[in-house]
XYZ file of C-alpha atoms in Angstrom:
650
model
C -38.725 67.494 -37.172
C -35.441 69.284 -36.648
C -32.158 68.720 -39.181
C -28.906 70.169 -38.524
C -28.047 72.557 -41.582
C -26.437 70.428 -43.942
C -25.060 70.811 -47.541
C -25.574 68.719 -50.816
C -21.420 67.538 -51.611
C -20.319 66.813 -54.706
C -18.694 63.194 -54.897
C -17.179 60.550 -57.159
C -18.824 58.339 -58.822
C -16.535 55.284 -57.980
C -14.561 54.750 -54.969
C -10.768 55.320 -55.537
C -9.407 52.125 -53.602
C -6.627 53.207 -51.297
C -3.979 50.779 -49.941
C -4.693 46.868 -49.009
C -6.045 46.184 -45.768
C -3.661 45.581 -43.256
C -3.826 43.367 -40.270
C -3.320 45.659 -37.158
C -0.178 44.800 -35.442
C 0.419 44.958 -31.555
C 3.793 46.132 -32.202
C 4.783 44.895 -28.761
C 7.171 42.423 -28.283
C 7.517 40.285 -25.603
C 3.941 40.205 -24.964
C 2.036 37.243 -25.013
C -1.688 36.392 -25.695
C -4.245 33.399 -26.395
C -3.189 31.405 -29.237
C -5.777 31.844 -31.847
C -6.802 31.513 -35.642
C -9.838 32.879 -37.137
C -13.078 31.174 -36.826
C -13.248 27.664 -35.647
C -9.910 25.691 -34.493
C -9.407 22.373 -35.892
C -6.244 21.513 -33.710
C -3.334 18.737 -34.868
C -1.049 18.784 -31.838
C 2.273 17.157 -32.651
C 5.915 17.446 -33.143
C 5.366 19.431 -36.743
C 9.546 20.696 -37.197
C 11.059 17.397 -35.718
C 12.713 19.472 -33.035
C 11.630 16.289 -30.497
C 8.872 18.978 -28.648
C 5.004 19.381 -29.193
C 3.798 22.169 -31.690
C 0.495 23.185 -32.722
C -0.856 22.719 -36.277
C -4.310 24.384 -36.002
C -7.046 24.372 -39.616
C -8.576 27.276 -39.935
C -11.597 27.191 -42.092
C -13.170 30.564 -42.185
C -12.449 33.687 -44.260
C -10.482 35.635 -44.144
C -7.885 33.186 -42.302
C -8.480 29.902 -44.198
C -5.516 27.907 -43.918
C -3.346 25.227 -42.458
C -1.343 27.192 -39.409
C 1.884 26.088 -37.665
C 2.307 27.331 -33.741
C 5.876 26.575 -33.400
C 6.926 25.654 -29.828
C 9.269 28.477 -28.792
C 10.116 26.849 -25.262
C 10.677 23.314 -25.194
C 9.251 19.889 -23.998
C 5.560 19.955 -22.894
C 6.732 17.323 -19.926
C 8.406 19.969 -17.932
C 6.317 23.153 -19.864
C 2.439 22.247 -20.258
C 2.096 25.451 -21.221
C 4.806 26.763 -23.908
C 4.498 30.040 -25.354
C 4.473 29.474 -29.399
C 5.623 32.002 -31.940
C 2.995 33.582 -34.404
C 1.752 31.388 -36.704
C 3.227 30.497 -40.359
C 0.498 29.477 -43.017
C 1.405 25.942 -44.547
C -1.377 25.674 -46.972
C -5.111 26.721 -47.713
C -7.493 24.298 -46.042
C -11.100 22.764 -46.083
C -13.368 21.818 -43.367
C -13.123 19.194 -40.995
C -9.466 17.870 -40.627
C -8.822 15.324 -38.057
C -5.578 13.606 -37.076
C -5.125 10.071 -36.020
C -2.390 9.068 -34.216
C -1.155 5.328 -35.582
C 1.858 3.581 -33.458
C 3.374 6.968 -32.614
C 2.526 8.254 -36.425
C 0.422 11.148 -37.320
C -2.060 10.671 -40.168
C -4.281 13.331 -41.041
C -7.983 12.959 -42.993
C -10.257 15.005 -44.041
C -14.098 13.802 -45.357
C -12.668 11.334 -48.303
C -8.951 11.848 -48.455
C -5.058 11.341 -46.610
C -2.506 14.099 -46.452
C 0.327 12.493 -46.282
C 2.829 15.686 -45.893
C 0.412 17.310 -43.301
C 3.194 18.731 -41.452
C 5.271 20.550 -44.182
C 2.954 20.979 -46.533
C -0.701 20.977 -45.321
C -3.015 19.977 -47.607
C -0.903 20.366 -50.856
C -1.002 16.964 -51.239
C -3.581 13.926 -50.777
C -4.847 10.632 -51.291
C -8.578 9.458 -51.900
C -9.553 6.895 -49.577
C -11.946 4.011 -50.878
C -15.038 5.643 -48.949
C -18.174 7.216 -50.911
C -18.197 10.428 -48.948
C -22.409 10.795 -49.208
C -23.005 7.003 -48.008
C -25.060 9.298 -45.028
C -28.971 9.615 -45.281
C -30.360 11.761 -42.923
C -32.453 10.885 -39.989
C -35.350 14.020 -40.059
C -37.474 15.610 -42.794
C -37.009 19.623 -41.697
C -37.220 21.388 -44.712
C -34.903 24.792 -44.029
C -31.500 24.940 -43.090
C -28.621 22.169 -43.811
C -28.840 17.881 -43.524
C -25.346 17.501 -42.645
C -22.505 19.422 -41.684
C -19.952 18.505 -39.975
C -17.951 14.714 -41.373
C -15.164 13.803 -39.307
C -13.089 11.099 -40.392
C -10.602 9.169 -38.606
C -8.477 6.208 -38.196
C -8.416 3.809 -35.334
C -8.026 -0.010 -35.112
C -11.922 -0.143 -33.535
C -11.683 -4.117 -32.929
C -8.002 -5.296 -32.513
C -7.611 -7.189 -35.477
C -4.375 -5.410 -36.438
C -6.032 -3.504 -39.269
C -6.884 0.017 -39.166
C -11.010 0.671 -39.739
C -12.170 3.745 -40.379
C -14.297 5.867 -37.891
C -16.674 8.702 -39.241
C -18.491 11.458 -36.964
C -21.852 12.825 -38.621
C -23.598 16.025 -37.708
C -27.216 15.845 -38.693
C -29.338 18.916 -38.866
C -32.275 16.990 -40.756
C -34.507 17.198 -37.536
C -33.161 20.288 -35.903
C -33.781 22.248 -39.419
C -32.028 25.671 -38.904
C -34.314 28.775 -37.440
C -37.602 30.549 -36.260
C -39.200 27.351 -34.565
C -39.846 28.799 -31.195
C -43.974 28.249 -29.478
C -45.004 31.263 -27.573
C -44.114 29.580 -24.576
C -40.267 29.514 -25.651
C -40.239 26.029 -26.435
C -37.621 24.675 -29.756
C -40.669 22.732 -32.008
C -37.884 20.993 -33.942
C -35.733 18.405 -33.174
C -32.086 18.401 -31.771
C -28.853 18.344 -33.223
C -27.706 14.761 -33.845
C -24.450 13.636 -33.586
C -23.668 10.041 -34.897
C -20.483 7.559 -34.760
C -19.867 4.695 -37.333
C -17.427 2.661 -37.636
C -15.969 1.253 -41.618
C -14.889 -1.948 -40.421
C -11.690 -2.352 -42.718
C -12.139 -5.678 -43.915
C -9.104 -6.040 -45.860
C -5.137 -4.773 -44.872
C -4.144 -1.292 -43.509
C -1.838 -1.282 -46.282
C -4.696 -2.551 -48.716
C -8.096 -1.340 -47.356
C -11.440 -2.543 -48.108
C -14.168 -0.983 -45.981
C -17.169 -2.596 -45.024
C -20.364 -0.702 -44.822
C -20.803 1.387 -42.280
C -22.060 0.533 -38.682
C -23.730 3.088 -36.235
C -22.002 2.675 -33.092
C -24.554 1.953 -29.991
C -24.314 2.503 -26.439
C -26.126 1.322 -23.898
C -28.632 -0.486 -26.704
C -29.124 2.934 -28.236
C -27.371 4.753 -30.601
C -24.526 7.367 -29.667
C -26.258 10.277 -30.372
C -24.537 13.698 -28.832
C -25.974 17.096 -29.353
C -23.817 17.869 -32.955
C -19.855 17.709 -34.232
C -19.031 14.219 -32.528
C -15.313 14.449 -32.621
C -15.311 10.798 -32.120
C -11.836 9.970 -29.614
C -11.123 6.152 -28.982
C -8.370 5.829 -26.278
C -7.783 3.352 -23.469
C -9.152 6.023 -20.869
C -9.714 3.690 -17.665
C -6.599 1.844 -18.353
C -8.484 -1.159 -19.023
C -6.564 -2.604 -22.253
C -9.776 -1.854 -23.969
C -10.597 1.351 -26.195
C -13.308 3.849 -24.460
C -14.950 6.492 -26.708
C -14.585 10.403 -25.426
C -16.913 12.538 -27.907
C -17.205 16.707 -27.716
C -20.529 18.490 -29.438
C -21.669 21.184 -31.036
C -21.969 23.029 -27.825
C -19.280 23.118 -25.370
C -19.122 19.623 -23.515
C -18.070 16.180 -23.063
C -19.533 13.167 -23.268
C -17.620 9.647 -22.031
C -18.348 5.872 -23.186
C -16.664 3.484 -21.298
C -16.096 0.481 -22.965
C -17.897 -2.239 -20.979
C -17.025 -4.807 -23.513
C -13.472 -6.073 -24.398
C -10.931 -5.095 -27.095
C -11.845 -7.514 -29.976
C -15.550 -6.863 -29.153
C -16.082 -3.394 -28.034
C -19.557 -2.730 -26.252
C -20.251 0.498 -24.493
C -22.228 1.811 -21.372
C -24.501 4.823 -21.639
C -23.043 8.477 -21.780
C -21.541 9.963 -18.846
C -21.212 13.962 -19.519
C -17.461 14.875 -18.033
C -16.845 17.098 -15.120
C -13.690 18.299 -13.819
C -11.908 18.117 -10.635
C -14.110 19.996 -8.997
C -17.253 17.932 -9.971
C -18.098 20.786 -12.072
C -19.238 19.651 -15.328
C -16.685 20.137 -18.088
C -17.162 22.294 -20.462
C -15.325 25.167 -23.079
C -15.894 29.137 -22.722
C -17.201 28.598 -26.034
C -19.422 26.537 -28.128
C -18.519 24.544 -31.814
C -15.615 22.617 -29.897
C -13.292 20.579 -31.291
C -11.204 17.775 -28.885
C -8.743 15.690 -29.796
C -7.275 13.267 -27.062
C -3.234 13.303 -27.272
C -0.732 13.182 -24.135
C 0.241 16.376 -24.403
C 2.489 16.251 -21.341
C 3.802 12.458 -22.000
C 2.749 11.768 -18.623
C 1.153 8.515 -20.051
C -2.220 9.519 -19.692
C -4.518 11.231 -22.439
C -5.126 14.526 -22.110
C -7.122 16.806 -24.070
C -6.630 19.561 -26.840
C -9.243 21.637 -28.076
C -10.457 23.561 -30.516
C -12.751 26.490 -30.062
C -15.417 28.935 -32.365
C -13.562 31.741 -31.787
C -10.206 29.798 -32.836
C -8.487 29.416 -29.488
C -7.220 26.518 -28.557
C -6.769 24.626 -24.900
C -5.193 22.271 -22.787
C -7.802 20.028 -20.473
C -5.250 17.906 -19.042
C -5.959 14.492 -17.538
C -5.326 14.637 -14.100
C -4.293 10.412 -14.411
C -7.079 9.245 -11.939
C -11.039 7.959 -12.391
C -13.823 9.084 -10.776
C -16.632 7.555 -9.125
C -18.300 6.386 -12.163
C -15.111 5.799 -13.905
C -14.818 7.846 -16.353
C -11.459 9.726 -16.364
C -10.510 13.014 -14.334
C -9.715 16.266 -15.855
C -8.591 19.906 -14.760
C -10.335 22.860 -16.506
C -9.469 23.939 -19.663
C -6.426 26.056 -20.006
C -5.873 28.327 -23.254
C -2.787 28.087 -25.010
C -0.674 31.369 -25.623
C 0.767 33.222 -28.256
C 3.694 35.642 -28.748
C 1.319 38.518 -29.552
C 1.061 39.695 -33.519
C -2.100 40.733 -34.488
C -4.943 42.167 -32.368
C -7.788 39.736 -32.226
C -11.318 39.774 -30.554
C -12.164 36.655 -30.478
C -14.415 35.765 -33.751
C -16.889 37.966 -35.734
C -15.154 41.367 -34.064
C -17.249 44.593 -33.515
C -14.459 47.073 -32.671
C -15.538 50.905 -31.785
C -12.443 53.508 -32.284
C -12.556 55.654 -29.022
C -10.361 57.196 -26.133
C -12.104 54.935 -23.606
C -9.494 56.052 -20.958
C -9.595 59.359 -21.723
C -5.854 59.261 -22.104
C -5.651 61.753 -25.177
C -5.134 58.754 -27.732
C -7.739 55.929 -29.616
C -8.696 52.570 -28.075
C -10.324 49.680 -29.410
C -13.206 48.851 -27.585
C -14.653 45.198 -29.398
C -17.439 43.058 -29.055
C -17.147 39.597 -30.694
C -19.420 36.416 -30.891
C -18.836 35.460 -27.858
C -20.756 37.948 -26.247
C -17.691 39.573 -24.338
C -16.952 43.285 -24.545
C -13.038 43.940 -24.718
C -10.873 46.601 -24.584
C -7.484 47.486 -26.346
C -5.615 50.035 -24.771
C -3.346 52.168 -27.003
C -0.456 52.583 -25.084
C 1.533 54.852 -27.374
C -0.170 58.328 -26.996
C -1.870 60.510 -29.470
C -0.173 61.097 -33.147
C 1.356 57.563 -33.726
C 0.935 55.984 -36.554
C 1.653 52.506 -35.571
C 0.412 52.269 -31.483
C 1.728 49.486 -29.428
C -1.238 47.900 -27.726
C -1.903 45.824 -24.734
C -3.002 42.572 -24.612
C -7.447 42.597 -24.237
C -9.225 43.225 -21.391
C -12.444 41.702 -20.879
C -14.609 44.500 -19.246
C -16.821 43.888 -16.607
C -20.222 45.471 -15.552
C -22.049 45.440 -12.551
C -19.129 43.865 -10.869
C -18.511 40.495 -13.256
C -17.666 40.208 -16.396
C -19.928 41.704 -19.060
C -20.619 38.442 -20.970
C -24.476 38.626 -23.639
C -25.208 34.997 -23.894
C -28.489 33.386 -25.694
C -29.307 30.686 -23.137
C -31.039 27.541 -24.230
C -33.851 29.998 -26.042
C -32.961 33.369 -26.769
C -31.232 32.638 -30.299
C -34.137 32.926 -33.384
C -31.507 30.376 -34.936
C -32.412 27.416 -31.881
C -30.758 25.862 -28.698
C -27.705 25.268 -30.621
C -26.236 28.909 -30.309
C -27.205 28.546 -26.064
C -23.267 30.283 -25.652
C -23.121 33.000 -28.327
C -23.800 36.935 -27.888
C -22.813 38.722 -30.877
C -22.344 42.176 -28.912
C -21.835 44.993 -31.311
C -21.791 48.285 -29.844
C -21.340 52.135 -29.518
C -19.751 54.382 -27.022
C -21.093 57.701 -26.447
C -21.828 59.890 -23.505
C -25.377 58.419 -23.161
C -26.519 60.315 -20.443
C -24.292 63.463 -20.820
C -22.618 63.688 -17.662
C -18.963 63.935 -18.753
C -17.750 60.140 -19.290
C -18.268 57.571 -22.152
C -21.020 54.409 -21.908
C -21.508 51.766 -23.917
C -24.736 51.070 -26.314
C -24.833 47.116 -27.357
C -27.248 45.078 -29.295
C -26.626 41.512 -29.624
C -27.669 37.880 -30.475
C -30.984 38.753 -28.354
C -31.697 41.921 -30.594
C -32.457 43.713 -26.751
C -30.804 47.289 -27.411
C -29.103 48.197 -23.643
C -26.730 50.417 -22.024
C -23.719 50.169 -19.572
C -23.639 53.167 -17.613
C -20.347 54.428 -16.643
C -20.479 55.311 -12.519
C -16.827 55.465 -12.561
C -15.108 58.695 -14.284
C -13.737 59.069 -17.840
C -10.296 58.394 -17.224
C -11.141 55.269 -15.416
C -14.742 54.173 -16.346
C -16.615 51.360 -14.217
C -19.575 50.241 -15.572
C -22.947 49.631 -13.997
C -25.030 46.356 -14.814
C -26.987 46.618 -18.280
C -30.596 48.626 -18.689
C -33.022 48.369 -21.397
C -33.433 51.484 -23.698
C -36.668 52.992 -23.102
C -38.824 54.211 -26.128
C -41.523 56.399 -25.725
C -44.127 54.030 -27.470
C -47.656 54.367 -28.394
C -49.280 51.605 -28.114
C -47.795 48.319 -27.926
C -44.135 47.687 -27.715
C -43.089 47.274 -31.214
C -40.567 44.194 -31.682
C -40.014 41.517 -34.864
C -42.505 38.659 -35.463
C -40.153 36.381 -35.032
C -39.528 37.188 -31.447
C -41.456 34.586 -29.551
C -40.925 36.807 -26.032
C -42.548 40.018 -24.965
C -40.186 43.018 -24.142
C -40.687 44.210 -20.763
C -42.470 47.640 -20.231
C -41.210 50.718 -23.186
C -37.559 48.530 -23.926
C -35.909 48.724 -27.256
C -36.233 45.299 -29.039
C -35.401 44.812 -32.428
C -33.510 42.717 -35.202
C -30.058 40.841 -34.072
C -26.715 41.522 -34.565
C -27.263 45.009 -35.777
C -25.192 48.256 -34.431
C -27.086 50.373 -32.543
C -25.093 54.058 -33.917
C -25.175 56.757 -31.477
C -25.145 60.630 -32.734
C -25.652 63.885 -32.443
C -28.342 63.781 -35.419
C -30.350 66.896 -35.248
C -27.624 68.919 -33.769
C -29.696 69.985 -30.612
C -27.037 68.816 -28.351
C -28.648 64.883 -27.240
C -27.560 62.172 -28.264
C -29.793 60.512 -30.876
C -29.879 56.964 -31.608
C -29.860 55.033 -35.599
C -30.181 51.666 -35.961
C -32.609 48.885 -37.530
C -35.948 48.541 -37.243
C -37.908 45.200 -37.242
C -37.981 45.295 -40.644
C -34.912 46.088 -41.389
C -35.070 49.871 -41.936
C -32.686 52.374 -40.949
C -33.897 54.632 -38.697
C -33.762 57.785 -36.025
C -35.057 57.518 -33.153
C -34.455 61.592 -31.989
C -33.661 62.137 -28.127
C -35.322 64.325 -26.436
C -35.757 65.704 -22.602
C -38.319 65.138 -20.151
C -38.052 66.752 -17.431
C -34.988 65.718 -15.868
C -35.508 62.388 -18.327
C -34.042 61.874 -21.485
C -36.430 59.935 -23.332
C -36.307 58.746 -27.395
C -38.805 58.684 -29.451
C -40.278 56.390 -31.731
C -38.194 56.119 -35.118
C -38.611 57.564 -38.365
C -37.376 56.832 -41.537
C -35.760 59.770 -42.363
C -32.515 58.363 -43.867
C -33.367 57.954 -47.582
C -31.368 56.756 -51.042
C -31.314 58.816 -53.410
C -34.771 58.689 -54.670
C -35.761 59.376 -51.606
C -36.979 56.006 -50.619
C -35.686 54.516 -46.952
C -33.032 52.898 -46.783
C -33.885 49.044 -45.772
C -30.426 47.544 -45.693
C -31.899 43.623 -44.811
C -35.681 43.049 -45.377
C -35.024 39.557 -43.893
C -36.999 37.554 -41.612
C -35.815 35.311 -38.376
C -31.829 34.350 -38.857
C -31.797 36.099 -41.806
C -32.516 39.335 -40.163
C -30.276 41.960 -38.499
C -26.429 40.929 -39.292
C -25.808 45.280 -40.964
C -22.809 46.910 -39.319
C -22.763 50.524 -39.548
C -20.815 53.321 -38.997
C -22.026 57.019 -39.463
C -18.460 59.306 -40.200
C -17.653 62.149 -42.409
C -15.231 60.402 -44.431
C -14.815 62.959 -47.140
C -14.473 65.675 -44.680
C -17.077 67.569 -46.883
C -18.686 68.565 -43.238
C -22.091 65.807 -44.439
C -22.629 62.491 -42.956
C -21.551 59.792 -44.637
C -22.392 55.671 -44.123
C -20.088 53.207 -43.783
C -21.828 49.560 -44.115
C -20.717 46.003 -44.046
C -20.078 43.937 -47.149
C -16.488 42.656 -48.621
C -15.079 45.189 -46.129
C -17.282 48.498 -45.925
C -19.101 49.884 -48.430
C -19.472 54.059 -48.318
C -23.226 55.798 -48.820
C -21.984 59.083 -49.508
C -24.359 61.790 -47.790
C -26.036 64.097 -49.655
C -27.027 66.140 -47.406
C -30.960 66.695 -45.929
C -34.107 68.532 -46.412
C -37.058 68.122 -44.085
C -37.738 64.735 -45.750
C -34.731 63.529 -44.158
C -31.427 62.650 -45.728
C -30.141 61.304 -48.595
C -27.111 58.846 -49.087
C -25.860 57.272 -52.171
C -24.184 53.867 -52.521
C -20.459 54.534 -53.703
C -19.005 51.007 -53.369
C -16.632 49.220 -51.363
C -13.562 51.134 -49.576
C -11.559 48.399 -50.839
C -11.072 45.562 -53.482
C -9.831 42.859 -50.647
C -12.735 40.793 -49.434
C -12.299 40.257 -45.795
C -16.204 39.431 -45.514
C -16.933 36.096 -43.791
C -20.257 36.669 -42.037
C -19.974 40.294 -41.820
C -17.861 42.853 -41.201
C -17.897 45.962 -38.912
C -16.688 49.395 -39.857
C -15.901 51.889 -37.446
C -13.233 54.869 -37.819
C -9.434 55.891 -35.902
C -7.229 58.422 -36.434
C -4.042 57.333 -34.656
C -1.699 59.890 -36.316
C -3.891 62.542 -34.779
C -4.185 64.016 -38.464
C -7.914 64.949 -38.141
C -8.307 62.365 -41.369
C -10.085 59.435 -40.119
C -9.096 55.825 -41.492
C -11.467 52.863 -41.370
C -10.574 49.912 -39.644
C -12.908 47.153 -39.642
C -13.352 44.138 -37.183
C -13.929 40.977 -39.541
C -14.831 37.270 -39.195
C -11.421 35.809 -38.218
C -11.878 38.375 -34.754
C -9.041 40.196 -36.292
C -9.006 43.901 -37.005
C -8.209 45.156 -40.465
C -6.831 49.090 -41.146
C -7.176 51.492 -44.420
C -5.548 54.527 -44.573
C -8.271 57.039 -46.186
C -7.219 58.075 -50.045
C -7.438 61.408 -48.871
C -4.723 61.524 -46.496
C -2.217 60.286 -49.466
């Protein structure tokens, strides 16, 4: 086993915390982008600063962007401008999950599971009234014993049977039969149940000024219950222009489903699901999954149209195109994302930036993966030695000749059928195969390690279609238990959502490769050549705590498993490796330097005392002033990306 020469450093035994974190600005105005939160948009469209045109009020409920956010429309009425471009976003108030608006004789009225906000639109959530509703009158439907019984409770108001008195609607999500992870057969069949998604109705048996709610009915169609896959987001809206109200409902996933009220409007009935398509007799559906619609006319054409909100905190506009079709339910064009005058750089949700010249331009790039499973690239457009880059707007890259896009299907997520539209791509770039230009390393949701070849040059990289890393196994193909497929031939399969970090590690010149192991070690596996092959070999456990015991950074099993960002830098410029590693932002394993056991890091703490950490959060390193002192900058829940100067360079 080969070691580069190393030295032991001496180090502190706390970190010194250096500046906050700082979102990273695009410092470009006049350039405009997709409107966008953090994780998960709960959207409110409606005339929030009285100005007589549409805004956006959008709740975010992740971390580190919880809030209540205003999208003020910066270029008039929606009749003549679908598709205004709103100014960055002003933060009325912290939030909590699921708010809904109704929309009552031209008023907005905005719930949330149990209470009213009756200033939504000045003052969020500062204020609010409990409603007469016991908030756990919900038993679930399955006996699973892992994972959550309900999630998502949307509440809303509607007058469900024309009496004149507003009832109370309720969406449930019930994970009772679905359970939460690790129920794949060998033949990759989900042994649980599905996602439920339920509507009932709180008939309001005494006033709308003076409610008294009735117990609550579960809403049939078609002699069955409404049941869609997950998050109901319940709509009732006269959508065949009928005089009665039909019932549009999104899911956990990314689609529509359409009641049509066969009854009448004092005695509602409704016909089996139709699932939406668009005008081109596609079916209907969002780039992303955990979607959130809420019918409105948006362009006060008369007819309903559709805003919605997305995982990855985007929001669109499916507008109704005013006719029916064939089986009439109503026709809609395909979603449309609202945009943004640009502020911060965002990569969607859960970001995975990389710091690198990717167009070999002599300054650093971003170059993010996100949950979505897209790879996207931030071009610094200011040149080297600038401390504050403008940037341009994201560019999805594209491999093989489409767009580079790691989804799980309707199997390949150990967490069920429910995450069918995530990736998770988190990635390195490195000269792979040493011939002059930078590729791309990526794990993802799948936990298949692969790499995008770049046939193009270094100042303007193409990238071929993705390959499995091969391993030069003995034996069988190693991969985690929990993985109910086979990897193909010598591939590189092992825990999700972990970084695959690509280095020089034994200083002979090859690329190495670090990463986790299906256990949840860290581990080397060392390159080496093969002829005119270069081959790696099967990992060893060489990186050690102090002790001198591995490091396992997640002995998890199934969905619990993978999730570790890393970063390997020299950020005490004491010429030995250091680890940066995910937690409230990064925390630093100070290298010790090596031996021919292998080397030794020790735990330091966090870089920072902010705690940016939703899921996770991943660390990389830039040095935009060109000062040869790198800075950390780390991509975090809300798909925003969040820079620390290093103490050092103070």
């Amino acid at each position: 086993m080969l070691f580069r020469a190393c030295c032991f450093a001496l180090w502190l035994p706390t970190c010194v915390f250096a500046q906050a974190l700082e979102k990273l600005p695009y410092n470009h105005p006049g350039l405009t982008v997709d409107l966008g939160v953090g994780l998960w948009a709960w959207p409110v469209p409606c005339d929030a600063d009285g100005d007589g045109d549409y805004d956006l009020l959008v709740s975010c409920p992740d971390k580190p962007s919880n809030g209540i956010w205003l999208f003020e429309n910066t270029t008039g009425d929606t009749r003549e401008h679908r598709f205004p471009v709103f100014a960055p976003a002003r933060k009325l108030s912290k939030t909590v999950h699921y708010v809904m608006p109704s929309y009552v004789n031209g008023e907005l009225r905005v719930l949330s599971p149990g209470f009213e906000y009756p200033q939504f639109t000045t003052h969020g959530l500062e204020t609010r009234i409990p409603l007469p509703v016991d908030t756990k009158y919900y038993k679930p439907v399955g006996n699973q014993p892992k994972g959550p019984k309900v999630r998502h409770h949307q509440w809303r108001y509607v007058d469900y049977d024309g009496d004149g008195s507003l009832d109370l609607i309720t969406g449930v999500e019930d994970w009772s039969d679905y359970g939460w992870d690790d129920a794949w057969n060998a033949q990759g069949q989900w042994t649980n149940g599905p996602l439920h998604g339920f509507v009932f109705v709180h008939r309001n048996e005494g006033t709308t000024a003076e409610p008294h709610y009735g117990a609550p009915q579960k809403l049939l169609a078609g002699d069955r219950p409404i049941d869609t896959f997950g998050c109901p987001s319940p709509n009732f809206a006269d959508f065949d222009h009928d005089g009665d109200l039909d019932l549009l409902c999104g899911e956990f996933l990314d689609g529509f489903t359409y009641f049509q009220n066969i009854g009448t409007r004092t005695k509602p009935q409704y016909a089996a699901g139709i699932s939406l398509q668009n005008a081109e007799g596609q079916r209907l559906a969002m780039d992303l999954e955990m979607i959130v619609p809420v019918a409105f006319d948006w362009d006060r054409d008369g007819d309903l149209d559709l805003v919605v909100g997305d995982e990855d905190g985007r929001v669109a506009l499916i507008e109704n195109l005013g006719s029916l079709n064939a089986d009439q339910s109503p026709k809609f064009a395909a979603p449309r994302y609202f945009q943004q005058q640009a502020d911060t750089l965002k990569s969607g949700a859960l970001a995975t930036p990389f710091g690198v010249d990717w167009d070999g331009d002599g300054d650093t790039d971003i170059v993010s993966g996100n949950t979505a499973g897209y790879i996207e690239f931030f071009e610094n457009l200011s040149g080297p030695k600038v401390a504050q880059p403008r940037w341009a707007a994201p560019v999805r890259l594209t491999a093989g000749g489409k767009v580079f896009r790691v989804m799980a299907g309707p199997n390949g997520s150990i967490q069920g059928p429910a995450e069918a539209k995530w990736g998770y791509t988190t990635l390195n770039v490195a000269d792979w195969d040493h011939d002059g230009d930078l590729d791309i390393v990526l794990n993802s949701i799948l936990g298949r390690v692969q790499w995008l070849e770049n046939i193009g040059t270094r100042t303007q990289p193409q990238l071929a279609a993705p390959a499995a890393l091969q391993v030069n196994w003995t034996g069988d193909t190693p991969k985690p238990a929990w993985t109910w497929w086979q990897p193909q031939g010598d591939e590189l399969v092992t825990q999700w959502r972990t970084t695959p970090v690509v280095h020089d590690f034994t200083g002979d010149g090859l690329v190495d490769l670090a990463m986790l192991d299906p256990e949840g070690y860290f581990v080397l596996f060392i390159r080496e050549k093969q002829g005119e092959q270069l081959r790696l070999q099967p990992p060893q456990r060489v990186f050690l705590d102090e002790q001198g015991q591995p490091l396992r950074f997640n002995p998890k099993t199934a969905g619990g498993s993978g999730r570790r960002k890393i970063a390997i830098v020299d950020w005490d410029s004491d010429g030995v490796l250091d680890l940066l590693l995910n937690s409230a932002n990064a925390d630093l394993y100070r290298g010790l330097g090596g031996d021919q056991s292998g080397w030794r890091f020790q735990r330091v703490g966090a870089l920072a005392q902010q705690n940016i950490e939703g899921h996770d959060v991943s660390p990389t390193v830039v040095d935009f002033d060109g000062n040869g002192i790198l800075d950390f900058l780390g991509g975090a829940e809300d798909g925003r990306f969040y820079w620390l100067k290093n103490p050092r360079a103070e």
